[in-house]
Short mmCIF file of C-alpha atoms and ligand atoms in Angstrom, two decimals:
data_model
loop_
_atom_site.label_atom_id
_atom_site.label_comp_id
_atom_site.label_asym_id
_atom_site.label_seq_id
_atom_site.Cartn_x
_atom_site.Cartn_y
_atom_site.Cartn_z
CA UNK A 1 -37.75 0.31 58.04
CA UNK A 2 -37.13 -1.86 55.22
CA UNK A 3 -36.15 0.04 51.62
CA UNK A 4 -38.45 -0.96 49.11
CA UNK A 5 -36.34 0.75 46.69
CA UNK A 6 -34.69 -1.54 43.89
CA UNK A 7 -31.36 -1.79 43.33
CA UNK A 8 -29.66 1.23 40.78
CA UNK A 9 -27.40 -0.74 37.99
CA UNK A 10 -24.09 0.79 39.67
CA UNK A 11 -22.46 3.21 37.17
CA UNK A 12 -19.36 1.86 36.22
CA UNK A 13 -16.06 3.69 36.51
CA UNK A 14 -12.31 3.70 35.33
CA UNK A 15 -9.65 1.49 36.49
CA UNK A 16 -7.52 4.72 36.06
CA UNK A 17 -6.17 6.49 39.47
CA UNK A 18 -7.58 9.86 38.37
CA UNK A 19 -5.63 13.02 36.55
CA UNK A 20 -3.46 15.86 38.49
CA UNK A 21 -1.89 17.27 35.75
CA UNK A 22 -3.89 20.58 34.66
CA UNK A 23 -4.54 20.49 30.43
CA UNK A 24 -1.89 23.12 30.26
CA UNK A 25 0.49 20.63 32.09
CA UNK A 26 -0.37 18.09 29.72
CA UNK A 27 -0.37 20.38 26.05
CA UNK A 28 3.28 21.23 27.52
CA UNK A 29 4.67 17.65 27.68
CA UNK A 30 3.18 17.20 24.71
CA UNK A 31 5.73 19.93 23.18
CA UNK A 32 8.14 18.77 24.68
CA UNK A 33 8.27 15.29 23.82
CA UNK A 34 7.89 15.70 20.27
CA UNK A 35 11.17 17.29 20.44
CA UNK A 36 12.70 14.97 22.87
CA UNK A 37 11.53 12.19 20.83
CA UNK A 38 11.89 12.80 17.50
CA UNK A 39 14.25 10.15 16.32
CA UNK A 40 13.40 7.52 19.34
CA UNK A 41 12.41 4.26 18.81
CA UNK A 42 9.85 2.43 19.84
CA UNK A 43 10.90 1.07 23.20
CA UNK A 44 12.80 5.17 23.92
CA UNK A 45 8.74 6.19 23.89
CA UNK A 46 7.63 3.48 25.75
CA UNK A 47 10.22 4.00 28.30
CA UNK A 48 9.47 7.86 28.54
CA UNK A 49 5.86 7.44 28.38
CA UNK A 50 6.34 4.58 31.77
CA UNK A 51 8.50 7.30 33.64
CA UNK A 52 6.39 10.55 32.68
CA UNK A 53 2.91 8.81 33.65
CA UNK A 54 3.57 6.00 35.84
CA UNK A 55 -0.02 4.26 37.10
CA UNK A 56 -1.78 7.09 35.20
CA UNK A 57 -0.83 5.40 31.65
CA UNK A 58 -3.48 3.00 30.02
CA UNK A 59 -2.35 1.31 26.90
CA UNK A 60 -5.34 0.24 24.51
CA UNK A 61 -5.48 -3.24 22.67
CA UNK A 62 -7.74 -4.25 20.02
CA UNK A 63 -6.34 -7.86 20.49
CA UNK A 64 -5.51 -7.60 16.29
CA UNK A 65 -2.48 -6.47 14.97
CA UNK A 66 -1.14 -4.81 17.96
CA UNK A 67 -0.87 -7.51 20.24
CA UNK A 68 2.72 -6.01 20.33
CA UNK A 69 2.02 -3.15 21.67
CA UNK A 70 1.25 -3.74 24.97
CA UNK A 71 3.97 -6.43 25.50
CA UNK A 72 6.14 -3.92 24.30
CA UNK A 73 5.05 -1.41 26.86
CA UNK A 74 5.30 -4.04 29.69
CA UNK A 75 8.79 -4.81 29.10
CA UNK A 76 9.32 -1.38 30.65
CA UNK A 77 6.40 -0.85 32.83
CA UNK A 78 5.65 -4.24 34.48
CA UNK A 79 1.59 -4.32 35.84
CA UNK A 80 0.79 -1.41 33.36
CA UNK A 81 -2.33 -1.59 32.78
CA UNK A 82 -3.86 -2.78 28.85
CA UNK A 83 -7.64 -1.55 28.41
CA UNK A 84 -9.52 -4.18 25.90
CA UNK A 85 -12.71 -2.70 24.21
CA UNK A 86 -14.91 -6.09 24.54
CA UNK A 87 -18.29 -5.02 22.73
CA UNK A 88 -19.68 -8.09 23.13
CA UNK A 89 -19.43 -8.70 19.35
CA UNK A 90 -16.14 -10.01 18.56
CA UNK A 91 -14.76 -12.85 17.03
CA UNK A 92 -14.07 -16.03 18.81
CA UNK A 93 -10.18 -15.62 17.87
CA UNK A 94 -9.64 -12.13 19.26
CA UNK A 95 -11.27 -13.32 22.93
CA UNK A 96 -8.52 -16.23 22.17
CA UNK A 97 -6.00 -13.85 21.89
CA UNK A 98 -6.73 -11.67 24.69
CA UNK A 99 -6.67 -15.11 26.69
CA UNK A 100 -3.27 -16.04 24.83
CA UNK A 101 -1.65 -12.56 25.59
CA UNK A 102 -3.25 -12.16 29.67
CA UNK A 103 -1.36 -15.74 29.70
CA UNK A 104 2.01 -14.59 28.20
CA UNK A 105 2.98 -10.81 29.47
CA UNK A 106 3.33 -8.73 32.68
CA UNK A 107 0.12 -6.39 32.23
CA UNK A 108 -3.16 -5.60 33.98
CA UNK A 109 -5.77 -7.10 31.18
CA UNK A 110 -8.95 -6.16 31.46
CA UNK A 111 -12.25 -5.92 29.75
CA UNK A 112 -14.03 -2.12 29.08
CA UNK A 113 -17.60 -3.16 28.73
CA UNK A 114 -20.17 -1.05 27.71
CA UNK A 115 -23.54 -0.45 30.00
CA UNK A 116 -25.66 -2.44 28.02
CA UNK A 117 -25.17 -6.36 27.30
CA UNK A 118 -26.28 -7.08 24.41
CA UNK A 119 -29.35 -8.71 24.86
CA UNK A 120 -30.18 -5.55 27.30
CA UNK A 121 -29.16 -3.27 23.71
CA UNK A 122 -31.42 -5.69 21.57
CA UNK A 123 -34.15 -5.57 24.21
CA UNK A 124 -34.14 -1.55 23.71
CA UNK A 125 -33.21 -0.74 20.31
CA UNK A 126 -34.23 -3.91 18.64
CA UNK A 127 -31.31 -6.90 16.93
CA UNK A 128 -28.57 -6.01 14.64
CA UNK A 129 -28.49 -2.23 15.31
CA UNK A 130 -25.53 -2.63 13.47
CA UNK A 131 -27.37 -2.94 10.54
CA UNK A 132 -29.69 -0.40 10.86
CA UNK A 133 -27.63 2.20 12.80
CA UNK A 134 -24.14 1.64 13.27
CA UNK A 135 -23.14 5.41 14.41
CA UNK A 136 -25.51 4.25 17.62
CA UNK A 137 -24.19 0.92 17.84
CA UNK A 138 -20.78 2.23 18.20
CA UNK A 139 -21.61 4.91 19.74
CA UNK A 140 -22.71 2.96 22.98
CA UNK A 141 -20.55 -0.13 22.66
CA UNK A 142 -17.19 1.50 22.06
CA UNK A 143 -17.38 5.92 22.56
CA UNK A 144 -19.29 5.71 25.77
CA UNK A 145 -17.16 2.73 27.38
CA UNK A 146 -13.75 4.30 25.81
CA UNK A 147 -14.34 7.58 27.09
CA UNK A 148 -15.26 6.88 30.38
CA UNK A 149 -12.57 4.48 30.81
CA UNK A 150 -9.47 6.69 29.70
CA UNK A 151 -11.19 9.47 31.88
CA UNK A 152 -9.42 8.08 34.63
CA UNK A 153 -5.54 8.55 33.16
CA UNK A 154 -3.91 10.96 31.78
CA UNK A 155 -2.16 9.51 28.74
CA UNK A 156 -3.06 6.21 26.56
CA UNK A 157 -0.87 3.96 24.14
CA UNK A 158 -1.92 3.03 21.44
CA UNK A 159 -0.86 0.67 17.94
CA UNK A 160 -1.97 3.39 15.69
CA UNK A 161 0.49 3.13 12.80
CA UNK A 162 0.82 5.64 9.90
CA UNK A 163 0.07 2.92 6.70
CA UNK A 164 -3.40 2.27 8.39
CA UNK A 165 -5.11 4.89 6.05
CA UNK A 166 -4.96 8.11 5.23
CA UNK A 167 -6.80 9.50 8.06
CA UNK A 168 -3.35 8.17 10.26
CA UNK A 169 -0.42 9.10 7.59
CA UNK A 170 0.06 12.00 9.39
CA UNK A 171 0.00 10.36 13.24
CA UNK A 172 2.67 11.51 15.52
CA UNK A 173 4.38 9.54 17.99
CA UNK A 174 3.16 11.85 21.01
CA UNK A 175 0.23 13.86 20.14
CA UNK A 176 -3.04 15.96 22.06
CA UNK A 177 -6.00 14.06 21.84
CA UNK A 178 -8.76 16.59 21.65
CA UNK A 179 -11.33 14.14 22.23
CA UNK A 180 -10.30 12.83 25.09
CA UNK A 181 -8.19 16.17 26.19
CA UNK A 182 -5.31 13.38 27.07
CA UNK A 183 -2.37 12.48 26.01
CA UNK A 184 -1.75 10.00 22.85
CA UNK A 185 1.32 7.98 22.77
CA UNK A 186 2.08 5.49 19.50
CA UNK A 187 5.00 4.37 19.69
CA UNK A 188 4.49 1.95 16.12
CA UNK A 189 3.90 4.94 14.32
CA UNK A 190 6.73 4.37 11.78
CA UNK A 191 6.06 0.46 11.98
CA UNK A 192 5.44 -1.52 8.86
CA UNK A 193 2.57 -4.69 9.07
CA UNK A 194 6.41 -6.56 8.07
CA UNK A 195 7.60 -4.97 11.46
CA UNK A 196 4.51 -5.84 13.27
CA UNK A 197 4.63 -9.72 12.16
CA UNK A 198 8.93 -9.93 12.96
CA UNK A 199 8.57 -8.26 16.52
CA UNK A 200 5.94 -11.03 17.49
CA UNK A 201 7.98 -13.68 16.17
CA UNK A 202 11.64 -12.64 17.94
CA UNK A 203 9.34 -12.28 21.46
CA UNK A 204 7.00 -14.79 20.93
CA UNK A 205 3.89 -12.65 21.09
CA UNK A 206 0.42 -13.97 20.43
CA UNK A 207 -0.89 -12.77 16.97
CA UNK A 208 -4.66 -12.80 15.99
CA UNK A 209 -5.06 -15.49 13.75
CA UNK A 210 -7.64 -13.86 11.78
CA UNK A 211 -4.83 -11.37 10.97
CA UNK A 212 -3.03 -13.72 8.59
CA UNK A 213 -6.45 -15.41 6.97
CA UNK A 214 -8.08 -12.75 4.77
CA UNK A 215 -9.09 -10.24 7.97
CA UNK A 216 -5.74 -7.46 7.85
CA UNK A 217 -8.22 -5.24 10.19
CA UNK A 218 -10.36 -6.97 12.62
CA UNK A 219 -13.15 -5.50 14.73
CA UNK A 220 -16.62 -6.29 15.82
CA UNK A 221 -17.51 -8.95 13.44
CA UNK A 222 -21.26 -8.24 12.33
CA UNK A 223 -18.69 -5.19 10.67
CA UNK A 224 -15.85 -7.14 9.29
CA UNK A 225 -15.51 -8.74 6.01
CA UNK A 226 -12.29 -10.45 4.71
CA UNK A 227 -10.41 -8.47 2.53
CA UNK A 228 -8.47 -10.05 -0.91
CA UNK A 229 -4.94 -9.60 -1.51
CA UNK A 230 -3.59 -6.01 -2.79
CA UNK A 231 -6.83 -3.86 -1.30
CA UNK A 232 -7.30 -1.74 1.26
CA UNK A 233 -6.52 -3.18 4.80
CA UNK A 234 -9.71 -1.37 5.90
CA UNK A 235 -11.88 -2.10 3.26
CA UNK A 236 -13.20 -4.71 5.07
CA UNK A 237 -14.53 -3.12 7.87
CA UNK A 238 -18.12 -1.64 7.46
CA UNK A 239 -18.19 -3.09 3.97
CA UNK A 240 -20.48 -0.74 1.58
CA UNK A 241 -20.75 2.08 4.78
CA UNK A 242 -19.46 5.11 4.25
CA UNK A 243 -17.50 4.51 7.43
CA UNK A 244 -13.65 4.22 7.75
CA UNK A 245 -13.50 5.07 11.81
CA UNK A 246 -15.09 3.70 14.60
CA UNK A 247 -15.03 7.21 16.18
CA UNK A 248 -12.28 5.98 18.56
CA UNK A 249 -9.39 8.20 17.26
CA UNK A 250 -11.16 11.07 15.07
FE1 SF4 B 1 -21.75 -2.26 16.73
FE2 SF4 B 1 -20.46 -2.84 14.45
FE3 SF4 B 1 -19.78 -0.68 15.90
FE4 SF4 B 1 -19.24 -3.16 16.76
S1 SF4 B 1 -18.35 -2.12 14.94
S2 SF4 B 1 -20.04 -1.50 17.99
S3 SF4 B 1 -21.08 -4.29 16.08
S4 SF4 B 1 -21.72 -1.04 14.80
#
């Protein structure tokens, strides 16, 4: 007989292969990389991030100021694959970039979206939940879709780099991430923005253009301002909230 049942929206899933490595496993490359790695430089992690993971590393790009990052990664892991966080809510220059960089490096691209469009979220919360709640708002457009995605791997890269405030100073180059009970690799820990802006132009990397027109940190933008010269990079993201983190790497 015919199903009169409708359709379920299918649940979507990780482009990650899955983890085999037990937590314990994980905690105890952890150890030992800090030690391996302790003086390395940024392509040394890279390189022993590639060999210790393989298909199960993810590197994460905000399609910002660490556009680097992931062609830095692929010049030792061709095909690796680069998660981007598309919210739905970003600026026309960082989909531009994402376009520029897909066009220009050896890496799997895609797009982590979250459940919701956002005319599906404004249908069910109401507009602008930004405005009115932007824990929520984040909450389903970046925790949910990040979490599910790096579910599938056991390690992620990422451009974290120890000037971006003072939550980061401290940022290791291979750390636990107790969130995500993965592991964290960043290899531009030690970077300066200086470095950031000289590696892009030796290799030719696509750079957000917002980056060098008032907008030092760039997210969603209902939740970035432009910042003037000599304040806090962040200061311009969730202007007058008392909000520094998306949630992303507390
Ligand atoms: Fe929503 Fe703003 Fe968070 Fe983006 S940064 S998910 S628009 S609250």
């Amino acid at each position: 007989s015919m199903s009169t049942q409708t359709q379920a929206t299918p649940t979507p899933v990780s482009h990650g292969p899955g983890r085999k490595r037990s937590v314990a496993e994980l905690k105890a490359l952890v150890e030992q990389a800090n030690i391996a790695l302790a003086d390395a430089t940024a392509e040394q992690i890279a390189t022993w991030a590639d060999e210790t993971f393989g298909k199960s590393l993810v590197v994460a790009c905000s399609m910002a100021g660490d556009t680097v990052l992931p062609h830095l990664v692929s010049q030792h892991a061709p095909g690796v694959d680069v998660l981007f966080l598309n919210t739905g809510y970003h600026f026309a220059e960082t989909i531009g970039t994402r376009d520029a960089l897909i066009d220009s490096i050896n890496a799997n691209i895609f797009d982590v979206t979250p459940v919701q469009t956002v005319a599906e979220q404004d249908a069910e919360y109401g507009e602008k939940l930004y405005e009115r709640n932007p824990t929520l708002c984040c909450q389903l457009r970046k925790v949910e879709p990040i979490n599910r995605e790096l579910a599938g791997y056991e390690a992620w890269v990422t451009g974290i780099r120890r000037e971006d405030n003072a939550n980061r100073a401290h940022a290791g180059v291979v750390e636990w991430d107790e969130t995500h009970q993965m592991v964290k690799v960043n290899p531009l820990a030690a970077w300066s923005f200086d470095d950031v802006l000289e590696y892009a132009s030796i290799h030719q990397v696509p750079i957000n253009l917002l980056l060098t027109a008032g907008y030092p940190s760039i997210g969603c933008e209902p939740c970035t301002q432009p910042v003037a010269e000599g304040e806090d990079p962040r200061s311009g993201r969730w202007a007058g909230i008392a909000k520094t983190e998306c949630g992303l790497h507390l």
